[in-house]
Short mmCIF file of C-alpha atoms in Angstrom, two decimals:
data_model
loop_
_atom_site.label_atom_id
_atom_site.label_comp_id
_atom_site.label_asym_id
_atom_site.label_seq_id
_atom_site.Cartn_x
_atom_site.Cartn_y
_atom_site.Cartn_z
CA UNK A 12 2.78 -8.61 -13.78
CA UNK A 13 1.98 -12.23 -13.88
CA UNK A 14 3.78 -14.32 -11.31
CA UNK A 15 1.36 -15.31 -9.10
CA UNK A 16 2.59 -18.62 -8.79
CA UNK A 17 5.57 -17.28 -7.40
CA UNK A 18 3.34 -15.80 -4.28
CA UNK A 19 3.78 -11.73 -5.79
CA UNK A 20 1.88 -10.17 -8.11
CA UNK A 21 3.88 -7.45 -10.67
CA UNK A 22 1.94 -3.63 -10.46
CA UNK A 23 -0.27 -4.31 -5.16
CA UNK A 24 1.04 2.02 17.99
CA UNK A 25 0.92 3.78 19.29
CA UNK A 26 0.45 7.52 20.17
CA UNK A 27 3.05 10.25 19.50
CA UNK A 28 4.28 11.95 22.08
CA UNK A 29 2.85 15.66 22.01
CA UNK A 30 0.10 17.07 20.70
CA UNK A 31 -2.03 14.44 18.77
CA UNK A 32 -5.09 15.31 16.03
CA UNK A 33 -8.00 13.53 15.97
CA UNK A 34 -8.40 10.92 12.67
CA UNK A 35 -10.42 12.04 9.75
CA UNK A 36 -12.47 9.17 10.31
CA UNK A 37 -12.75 8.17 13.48
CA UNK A 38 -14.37 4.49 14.13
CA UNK A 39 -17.78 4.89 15.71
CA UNK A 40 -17.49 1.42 17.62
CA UNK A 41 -13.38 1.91 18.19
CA UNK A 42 -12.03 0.61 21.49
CA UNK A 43 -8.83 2.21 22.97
CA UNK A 44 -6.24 -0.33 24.07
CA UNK A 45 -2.64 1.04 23.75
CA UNK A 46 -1.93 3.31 26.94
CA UNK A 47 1.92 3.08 25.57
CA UNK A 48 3.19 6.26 23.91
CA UNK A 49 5.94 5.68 20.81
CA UNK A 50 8.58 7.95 20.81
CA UNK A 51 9.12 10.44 17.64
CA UNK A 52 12.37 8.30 16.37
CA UNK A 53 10.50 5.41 16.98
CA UNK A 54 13.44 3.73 19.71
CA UNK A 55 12.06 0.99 22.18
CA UNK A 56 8.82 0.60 19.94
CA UNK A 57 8.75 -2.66 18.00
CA UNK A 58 5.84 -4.86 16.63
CA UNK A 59 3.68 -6.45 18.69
CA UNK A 60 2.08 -9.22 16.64
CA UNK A 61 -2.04 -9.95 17.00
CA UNK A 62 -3.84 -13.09 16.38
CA UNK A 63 -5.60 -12.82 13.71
CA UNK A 64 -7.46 -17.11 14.00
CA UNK A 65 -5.98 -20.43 12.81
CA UNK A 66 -7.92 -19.40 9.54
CA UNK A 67 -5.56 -16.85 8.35
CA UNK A 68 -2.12 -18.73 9.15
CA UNK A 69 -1.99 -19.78 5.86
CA UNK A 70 -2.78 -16.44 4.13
CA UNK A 71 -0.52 -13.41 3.11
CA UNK A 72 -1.57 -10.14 3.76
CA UNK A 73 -0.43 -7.59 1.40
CA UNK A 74 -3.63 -5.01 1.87
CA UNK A 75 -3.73 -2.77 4.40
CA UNK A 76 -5.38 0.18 6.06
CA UNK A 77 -5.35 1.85 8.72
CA UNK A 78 -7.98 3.97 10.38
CA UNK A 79 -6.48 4.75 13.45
CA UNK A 80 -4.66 3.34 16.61
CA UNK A 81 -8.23 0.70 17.07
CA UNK A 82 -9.17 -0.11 13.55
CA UNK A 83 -7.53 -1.62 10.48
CA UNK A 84 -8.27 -3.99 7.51
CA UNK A 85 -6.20 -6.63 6.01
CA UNK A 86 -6.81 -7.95 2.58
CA UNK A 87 -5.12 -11.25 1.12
CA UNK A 88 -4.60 -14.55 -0.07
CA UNK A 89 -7.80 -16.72 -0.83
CA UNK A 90 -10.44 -14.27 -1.16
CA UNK A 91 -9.69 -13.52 2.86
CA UNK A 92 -10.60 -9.83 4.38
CA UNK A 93 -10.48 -8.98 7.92
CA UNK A 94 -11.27 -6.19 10.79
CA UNK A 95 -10.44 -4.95 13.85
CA UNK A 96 -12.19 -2.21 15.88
CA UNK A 97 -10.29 -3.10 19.24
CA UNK A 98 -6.35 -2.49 18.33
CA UNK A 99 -5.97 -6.17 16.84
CA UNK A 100 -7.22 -8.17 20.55
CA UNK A 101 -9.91 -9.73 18.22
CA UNK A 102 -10.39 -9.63 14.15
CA UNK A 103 -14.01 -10.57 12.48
CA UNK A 104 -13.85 -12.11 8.95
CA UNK A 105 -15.59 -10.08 6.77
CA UNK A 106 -14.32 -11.73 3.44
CA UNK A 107 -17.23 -12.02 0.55
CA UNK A 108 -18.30 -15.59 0.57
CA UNK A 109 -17.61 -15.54 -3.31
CA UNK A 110 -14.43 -14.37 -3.35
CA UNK A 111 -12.85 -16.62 -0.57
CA UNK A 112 -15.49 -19.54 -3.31
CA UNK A 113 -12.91 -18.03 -6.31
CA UNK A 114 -9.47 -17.36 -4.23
CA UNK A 115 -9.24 -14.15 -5.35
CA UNK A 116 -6.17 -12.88 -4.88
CA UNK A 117 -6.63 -9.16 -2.63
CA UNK A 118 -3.66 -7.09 -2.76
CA UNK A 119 -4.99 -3.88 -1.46
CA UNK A 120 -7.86 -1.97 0.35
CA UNK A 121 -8.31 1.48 1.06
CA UNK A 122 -10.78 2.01 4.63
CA UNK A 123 -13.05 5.35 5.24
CA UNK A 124 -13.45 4.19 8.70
CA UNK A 125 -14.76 0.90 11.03
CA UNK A 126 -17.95 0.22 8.09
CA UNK A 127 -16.54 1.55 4.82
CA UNK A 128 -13.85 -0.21 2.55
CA UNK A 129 -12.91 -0.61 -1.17
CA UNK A 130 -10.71 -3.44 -2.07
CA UNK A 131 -8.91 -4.99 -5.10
CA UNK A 132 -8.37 -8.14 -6.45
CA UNK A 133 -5.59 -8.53 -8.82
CA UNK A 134 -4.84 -11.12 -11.80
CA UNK A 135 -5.34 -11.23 -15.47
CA UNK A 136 -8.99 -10.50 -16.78
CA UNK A 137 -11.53 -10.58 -14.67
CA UNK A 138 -9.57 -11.78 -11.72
CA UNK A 139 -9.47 -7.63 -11.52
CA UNK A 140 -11.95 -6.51 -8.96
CA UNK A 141 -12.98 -4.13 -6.87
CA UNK A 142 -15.53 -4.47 -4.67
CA UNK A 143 -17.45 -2.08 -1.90
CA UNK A 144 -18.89 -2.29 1.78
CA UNK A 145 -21.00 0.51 3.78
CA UNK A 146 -21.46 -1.63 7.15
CA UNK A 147 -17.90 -2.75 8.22
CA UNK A 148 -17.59 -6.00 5.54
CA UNK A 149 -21.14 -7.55 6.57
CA UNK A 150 -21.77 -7.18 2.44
CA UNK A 151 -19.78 -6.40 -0.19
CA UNK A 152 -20.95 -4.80 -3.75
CA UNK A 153 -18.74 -5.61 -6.38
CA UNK A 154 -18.20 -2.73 -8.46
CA UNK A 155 -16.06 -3.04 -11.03
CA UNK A 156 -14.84 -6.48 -13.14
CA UNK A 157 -12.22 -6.02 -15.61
CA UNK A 158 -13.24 -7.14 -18.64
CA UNK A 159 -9.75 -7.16 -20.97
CA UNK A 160 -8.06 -10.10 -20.97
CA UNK A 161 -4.74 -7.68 -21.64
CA UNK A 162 -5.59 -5.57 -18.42
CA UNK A 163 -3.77 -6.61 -14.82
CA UNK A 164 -4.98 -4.55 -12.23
CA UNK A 165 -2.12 -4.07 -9.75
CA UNK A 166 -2.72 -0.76 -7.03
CA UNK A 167 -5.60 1.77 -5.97
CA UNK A 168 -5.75 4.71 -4.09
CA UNK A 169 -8.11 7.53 -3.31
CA UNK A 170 -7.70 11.33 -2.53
CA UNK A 171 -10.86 11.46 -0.49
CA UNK A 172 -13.88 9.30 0.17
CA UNK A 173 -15.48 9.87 -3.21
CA UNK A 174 -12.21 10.40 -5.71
CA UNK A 175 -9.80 7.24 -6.56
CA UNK A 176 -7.61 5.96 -8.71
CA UNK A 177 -6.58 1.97 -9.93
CA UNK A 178 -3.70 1.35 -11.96
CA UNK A 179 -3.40 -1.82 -14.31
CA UNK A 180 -0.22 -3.07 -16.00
CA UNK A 181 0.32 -1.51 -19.60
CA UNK A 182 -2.09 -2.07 -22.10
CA UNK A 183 -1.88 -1.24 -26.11
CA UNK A 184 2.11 -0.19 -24.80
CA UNK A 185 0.92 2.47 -21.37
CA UNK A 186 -0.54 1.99 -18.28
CA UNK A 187 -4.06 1.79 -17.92
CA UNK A 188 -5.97 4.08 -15.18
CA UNK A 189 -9.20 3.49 -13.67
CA UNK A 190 -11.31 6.12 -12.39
CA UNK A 191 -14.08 6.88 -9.46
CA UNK A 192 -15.33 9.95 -8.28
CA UNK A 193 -18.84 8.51 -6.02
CA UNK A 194 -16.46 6.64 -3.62
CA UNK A 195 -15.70 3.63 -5.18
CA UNK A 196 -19.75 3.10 -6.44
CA UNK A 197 -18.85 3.32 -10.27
CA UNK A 198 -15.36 3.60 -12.33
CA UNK A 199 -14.35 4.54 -15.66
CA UNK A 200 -11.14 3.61 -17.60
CA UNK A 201 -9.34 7.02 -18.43
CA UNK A 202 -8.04 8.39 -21.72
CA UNK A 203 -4.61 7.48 -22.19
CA UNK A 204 -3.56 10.31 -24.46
CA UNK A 205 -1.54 12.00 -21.56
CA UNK A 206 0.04 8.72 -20.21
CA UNK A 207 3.69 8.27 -21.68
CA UNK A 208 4.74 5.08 -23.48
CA UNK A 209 5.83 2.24 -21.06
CA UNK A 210 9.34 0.43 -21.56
CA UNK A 211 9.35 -2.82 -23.00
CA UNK A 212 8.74 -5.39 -19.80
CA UNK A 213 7.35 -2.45 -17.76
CA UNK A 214 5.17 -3.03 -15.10
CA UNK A 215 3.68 -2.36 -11.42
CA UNK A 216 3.82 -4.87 -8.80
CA UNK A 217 1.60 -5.57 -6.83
CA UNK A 218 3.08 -6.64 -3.22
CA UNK A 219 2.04 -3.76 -0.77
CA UNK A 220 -0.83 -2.25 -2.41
CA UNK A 221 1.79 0.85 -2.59
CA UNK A 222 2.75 1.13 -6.34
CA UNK A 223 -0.05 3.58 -6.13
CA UNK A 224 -0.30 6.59 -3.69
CA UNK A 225 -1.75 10.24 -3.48
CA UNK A 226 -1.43 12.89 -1.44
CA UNK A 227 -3.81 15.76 -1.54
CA UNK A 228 -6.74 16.23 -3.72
CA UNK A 229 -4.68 15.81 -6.94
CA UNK A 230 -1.32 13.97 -6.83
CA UNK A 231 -0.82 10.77 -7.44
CA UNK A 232 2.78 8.63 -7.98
CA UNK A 233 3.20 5.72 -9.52
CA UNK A 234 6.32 3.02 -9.04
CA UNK A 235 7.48 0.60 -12.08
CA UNK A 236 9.69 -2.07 -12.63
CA UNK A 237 10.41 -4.96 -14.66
CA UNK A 238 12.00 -2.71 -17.46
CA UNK A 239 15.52 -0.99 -18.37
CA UNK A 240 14.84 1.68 -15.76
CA UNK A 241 12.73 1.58 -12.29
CA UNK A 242 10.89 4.63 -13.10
CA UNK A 243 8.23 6.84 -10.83
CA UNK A 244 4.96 8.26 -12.82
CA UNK A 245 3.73 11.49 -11.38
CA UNK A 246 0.14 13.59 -12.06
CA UNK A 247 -1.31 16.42 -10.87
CA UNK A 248 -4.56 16.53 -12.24
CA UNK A 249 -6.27 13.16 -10.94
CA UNK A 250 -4.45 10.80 -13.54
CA UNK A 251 -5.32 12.59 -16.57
CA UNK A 252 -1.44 13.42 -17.46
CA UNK A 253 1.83 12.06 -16.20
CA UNK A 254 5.38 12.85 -16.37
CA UNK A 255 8.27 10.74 -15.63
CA UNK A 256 11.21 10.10 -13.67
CA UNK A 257 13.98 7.91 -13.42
CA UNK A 258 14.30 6.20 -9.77
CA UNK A 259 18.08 5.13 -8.54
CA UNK A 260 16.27 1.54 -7.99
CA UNK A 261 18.29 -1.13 -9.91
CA UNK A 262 15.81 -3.01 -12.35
CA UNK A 263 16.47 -4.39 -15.36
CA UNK A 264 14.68 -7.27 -14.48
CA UNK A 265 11.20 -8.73 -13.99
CA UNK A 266 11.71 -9.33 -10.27
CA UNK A 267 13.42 -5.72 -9.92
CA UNK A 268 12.23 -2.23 -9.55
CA UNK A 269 10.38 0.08 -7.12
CA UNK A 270 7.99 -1.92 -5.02
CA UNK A 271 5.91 0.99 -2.87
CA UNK A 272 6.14 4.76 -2.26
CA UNK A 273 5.16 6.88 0.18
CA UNK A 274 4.27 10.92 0.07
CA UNK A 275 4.18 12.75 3.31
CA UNK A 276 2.80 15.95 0.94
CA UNK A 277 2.95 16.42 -2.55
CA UNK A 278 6.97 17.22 -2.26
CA UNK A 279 8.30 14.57 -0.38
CA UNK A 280 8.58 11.08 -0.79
CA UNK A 281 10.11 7.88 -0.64
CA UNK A 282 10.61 5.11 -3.21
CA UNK A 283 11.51 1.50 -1.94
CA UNK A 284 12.00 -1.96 -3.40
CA UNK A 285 14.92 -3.95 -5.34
CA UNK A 286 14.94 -7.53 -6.16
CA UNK A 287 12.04 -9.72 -4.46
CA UNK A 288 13.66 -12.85 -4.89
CA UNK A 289 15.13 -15.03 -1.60
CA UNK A 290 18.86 -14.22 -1.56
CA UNK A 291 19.15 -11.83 -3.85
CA UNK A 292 21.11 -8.74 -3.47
CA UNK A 293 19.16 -5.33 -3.13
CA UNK A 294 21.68 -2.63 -3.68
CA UNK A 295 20.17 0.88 -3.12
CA UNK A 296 17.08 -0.34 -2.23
CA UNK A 297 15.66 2.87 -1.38
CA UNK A 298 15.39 6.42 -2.36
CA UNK A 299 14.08 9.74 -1.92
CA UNK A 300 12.38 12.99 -3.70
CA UNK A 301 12.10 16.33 -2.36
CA UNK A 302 10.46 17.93 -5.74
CA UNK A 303 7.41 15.97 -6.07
CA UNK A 304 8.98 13.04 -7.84
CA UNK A 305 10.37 15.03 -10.32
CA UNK A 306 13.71 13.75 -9.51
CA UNK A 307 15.15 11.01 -7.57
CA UNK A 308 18.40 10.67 -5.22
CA UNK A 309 20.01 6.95 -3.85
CA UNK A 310 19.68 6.68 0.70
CA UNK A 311 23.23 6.72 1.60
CA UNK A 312 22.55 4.17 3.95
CA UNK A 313 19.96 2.40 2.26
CA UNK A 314 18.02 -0.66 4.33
CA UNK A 315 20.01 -4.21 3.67
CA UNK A 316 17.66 -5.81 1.49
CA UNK A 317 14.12 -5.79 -0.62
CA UNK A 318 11.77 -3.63 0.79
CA UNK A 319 8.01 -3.77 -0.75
CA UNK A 320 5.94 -1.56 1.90
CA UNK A 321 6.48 2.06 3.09
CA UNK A 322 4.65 4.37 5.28
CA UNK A 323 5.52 8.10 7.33
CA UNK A 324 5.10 8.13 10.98
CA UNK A 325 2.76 11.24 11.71
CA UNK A 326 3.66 14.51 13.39
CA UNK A 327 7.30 13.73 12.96
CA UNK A 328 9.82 15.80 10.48
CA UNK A 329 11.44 12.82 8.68
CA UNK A 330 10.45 9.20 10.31
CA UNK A 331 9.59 6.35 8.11
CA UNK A 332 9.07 2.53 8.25
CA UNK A 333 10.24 0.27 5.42
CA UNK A 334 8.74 -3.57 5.75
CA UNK A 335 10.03 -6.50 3.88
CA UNK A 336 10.27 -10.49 4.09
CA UNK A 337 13.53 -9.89 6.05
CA UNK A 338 12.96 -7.28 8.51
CA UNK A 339 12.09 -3.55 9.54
CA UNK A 340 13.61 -0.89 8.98
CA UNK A 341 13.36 3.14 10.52
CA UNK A 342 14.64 6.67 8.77
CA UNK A 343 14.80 9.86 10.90
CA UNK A 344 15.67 12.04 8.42
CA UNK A 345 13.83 11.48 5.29
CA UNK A 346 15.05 8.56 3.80
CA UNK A 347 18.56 9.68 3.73
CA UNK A 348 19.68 7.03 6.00
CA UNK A 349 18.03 3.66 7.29
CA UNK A 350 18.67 1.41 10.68
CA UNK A 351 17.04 -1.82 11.07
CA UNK A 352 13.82 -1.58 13.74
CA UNK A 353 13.70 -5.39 14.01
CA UNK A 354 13.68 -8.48 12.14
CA UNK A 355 10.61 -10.32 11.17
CA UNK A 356 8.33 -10.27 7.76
CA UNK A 357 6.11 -8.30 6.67
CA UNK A 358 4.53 -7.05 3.40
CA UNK A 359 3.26 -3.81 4.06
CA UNK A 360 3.11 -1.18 6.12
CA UNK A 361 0.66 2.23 7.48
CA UNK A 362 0.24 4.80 10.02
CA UNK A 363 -3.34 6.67 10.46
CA UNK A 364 -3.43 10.09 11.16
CA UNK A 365 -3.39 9.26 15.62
CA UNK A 366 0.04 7.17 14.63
CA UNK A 367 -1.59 4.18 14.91
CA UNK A 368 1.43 2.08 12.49
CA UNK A 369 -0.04 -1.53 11.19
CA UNK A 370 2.58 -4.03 9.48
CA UNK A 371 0.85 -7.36 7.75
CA UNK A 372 2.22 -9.81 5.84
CA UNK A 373 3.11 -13.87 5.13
CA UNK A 374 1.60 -16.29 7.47
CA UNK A 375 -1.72 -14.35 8.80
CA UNK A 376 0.84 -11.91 10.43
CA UNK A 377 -0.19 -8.56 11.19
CA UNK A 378 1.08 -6.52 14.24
CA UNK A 379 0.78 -3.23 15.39
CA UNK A 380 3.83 -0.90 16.18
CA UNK A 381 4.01 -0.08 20.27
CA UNK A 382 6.64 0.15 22.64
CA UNK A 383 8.33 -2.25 24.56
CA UNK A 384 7.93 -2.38 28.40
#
């Protein structure tokens, strides 16, 4: 949706203790810095903030990815893009010289590794971007450019290096869906025949670069709000045709709704979000699916405020991390329940494969989740 001004756009550790497998794609030049283990439930871990430069203090991060425990990328504010290969001790800028030129506004990036990335720029028209890299940000290829002025280009998300989805607020009354299947080289806008109607003020936001998620080669959610009803899209076929669900998220507003989700498998997931605005109540703030998004149920003990970021910590049963403006907060047991982690902001959260958990957010800050000595 379109409130940049306000500073969001509508749609966009550690090692676990036992046996750990390796990440898909592990970084060629990564550097191993974190001897500390984080414990399964995640107590006496916390974030341990990283410079990122005096640059970035006045940008927002709300794109992230994370390779493993060594790399990540961070896409924000004012066209700015940045790496690590070294567990956050030192970050090169690898934003496009154009795009930092034009402010673009990036609100999420998906990472195959240390050298290749796909991030989006959001906004009305051809603020909408996505653009490429093959050797770790040194070039960029823009590859797409939206060129409807109706079209708002909010999430992306890919099942595999070559097949990916981006989502764009509703168009002629339904979400639009772009498509790539040669990693991110070429994209086509999808027939909207099996995408249901949207409800009037229906949109995605764009604050974690989590209204958009898959898991597997196939499934893919998508999170609304703005409109009567906070509502969850699901497909099984790639985006072709959704159905939809009603989430327990209050909305009913354009600051209201589901912010991010998060699938451990195509069964179970999480849903979190409420009311972005400073001092706002966020009643039931979270909740949880165990049928694929085909239905929805309220946390009994949902976290305390707006949440816009989610992620699962690996190898674990039920542990997740929620991330918002006011603080962090842990589940054990599938989202039934949440305890607050820390305070602190942050926009978004996620864990690689090796449980290496990255937070970014407001002020250049991105940390990385370890324990405390």
């Amino acid at each position: 949706m379109r409130l940049l001004e306000l500073g969001i756009g509508m749609c966009a550790a550690a090692l676990v203790v036992g046996v750990l497998a390796a990440p898909a794609q592990a970084a060629p030049d990564r550097a191993d810095t974190d001897p500390a283990p984080v414990a399964r439930d995640l107590r006496g871990a916390g974030w341990a903030l990283k410079d990122t430069g005096d640059t970035a203090k006045d940008v927002r991060f709300r794109g992230l990815a994370a390779v493993d425990r060594s790399t990540a990328w961070v896409a924000g504010s004012k066209g700015t893009l940045l790496r690590t290969v070294d567990g956050g001790r030192s970050w090169r800028n690898v934003s496009p010289p154009g795009a930092v030129v034009e402010g673009l506004e990036f609100r999420d990036i998906e990472a195959f590794g240390a050298r290749r990335a796909v991030a989006l720029s959001i906004g009305e028209g051809e603020a909408s971007r996505v653009l490429r890299t093959e050797d770790g940000g040194a070039t960029w290829t823009e590859t797409f450019r939206n060129p409807d002025p109706r079209a708002f280009y909010d999430c992306l998300t890919f099942f595999d290096t070559r097949h990916g989805l981006a989502m764009s607020d509703p168009v002629d009354g339904k979400f639009r869906i772009l498509a790539t299947d040669d990693g991110g080289r070429s994209w086509r806008v999808l027939p909207n025949a099996g995408m249901p109607e949207a409800l009037p003020g229906e949109a995605g936001f764009a604050a974690s670069g989590q209204c958009l998620v898959s898991s597997g080669p196939r499934d893919v959610w998508l999170a609304t709000g703005g409109g009567a009803q906070a509502r969850i899209l699901h497909s099984a076929d790639r985006g072709l045709t959704w159905r939809v669900a009603e989430s327990t998220v209050p909305a009913g507003d354009p600051a209201r709704g589901v912010f991010a989700l998060a699938f451990r498998d195509r069964t179970r997931g999480l849903a979190v979000g409420g009311d972005y605005r400073t001092g706002q109540a966020s009643p039931q703030a979270a909740a949880l699916s165990a049928d694929g998004g085909r239905t929805w149920r309220q946390a009994a003990t949902p976290p305390p405020a707006y949440r816009s970021g989610a992620a699962w910590f690996p190898y674990t049963a039920g542990t997740a991390l929620a991330v918002g403006p006011t603080g962090t907060d842990v589940t054990t047991d599938g989202g039934r329940s949440w305890r607050s982690l820390e305070t602190g902001s942050f926009d978004t959260v996620d864990c690689s494969p090796d449980a290496g958990c990255w937070a970014a957010g407001e002020k250049g800050r991105v940390a990385r989740l370890e324990r405390r000595r």
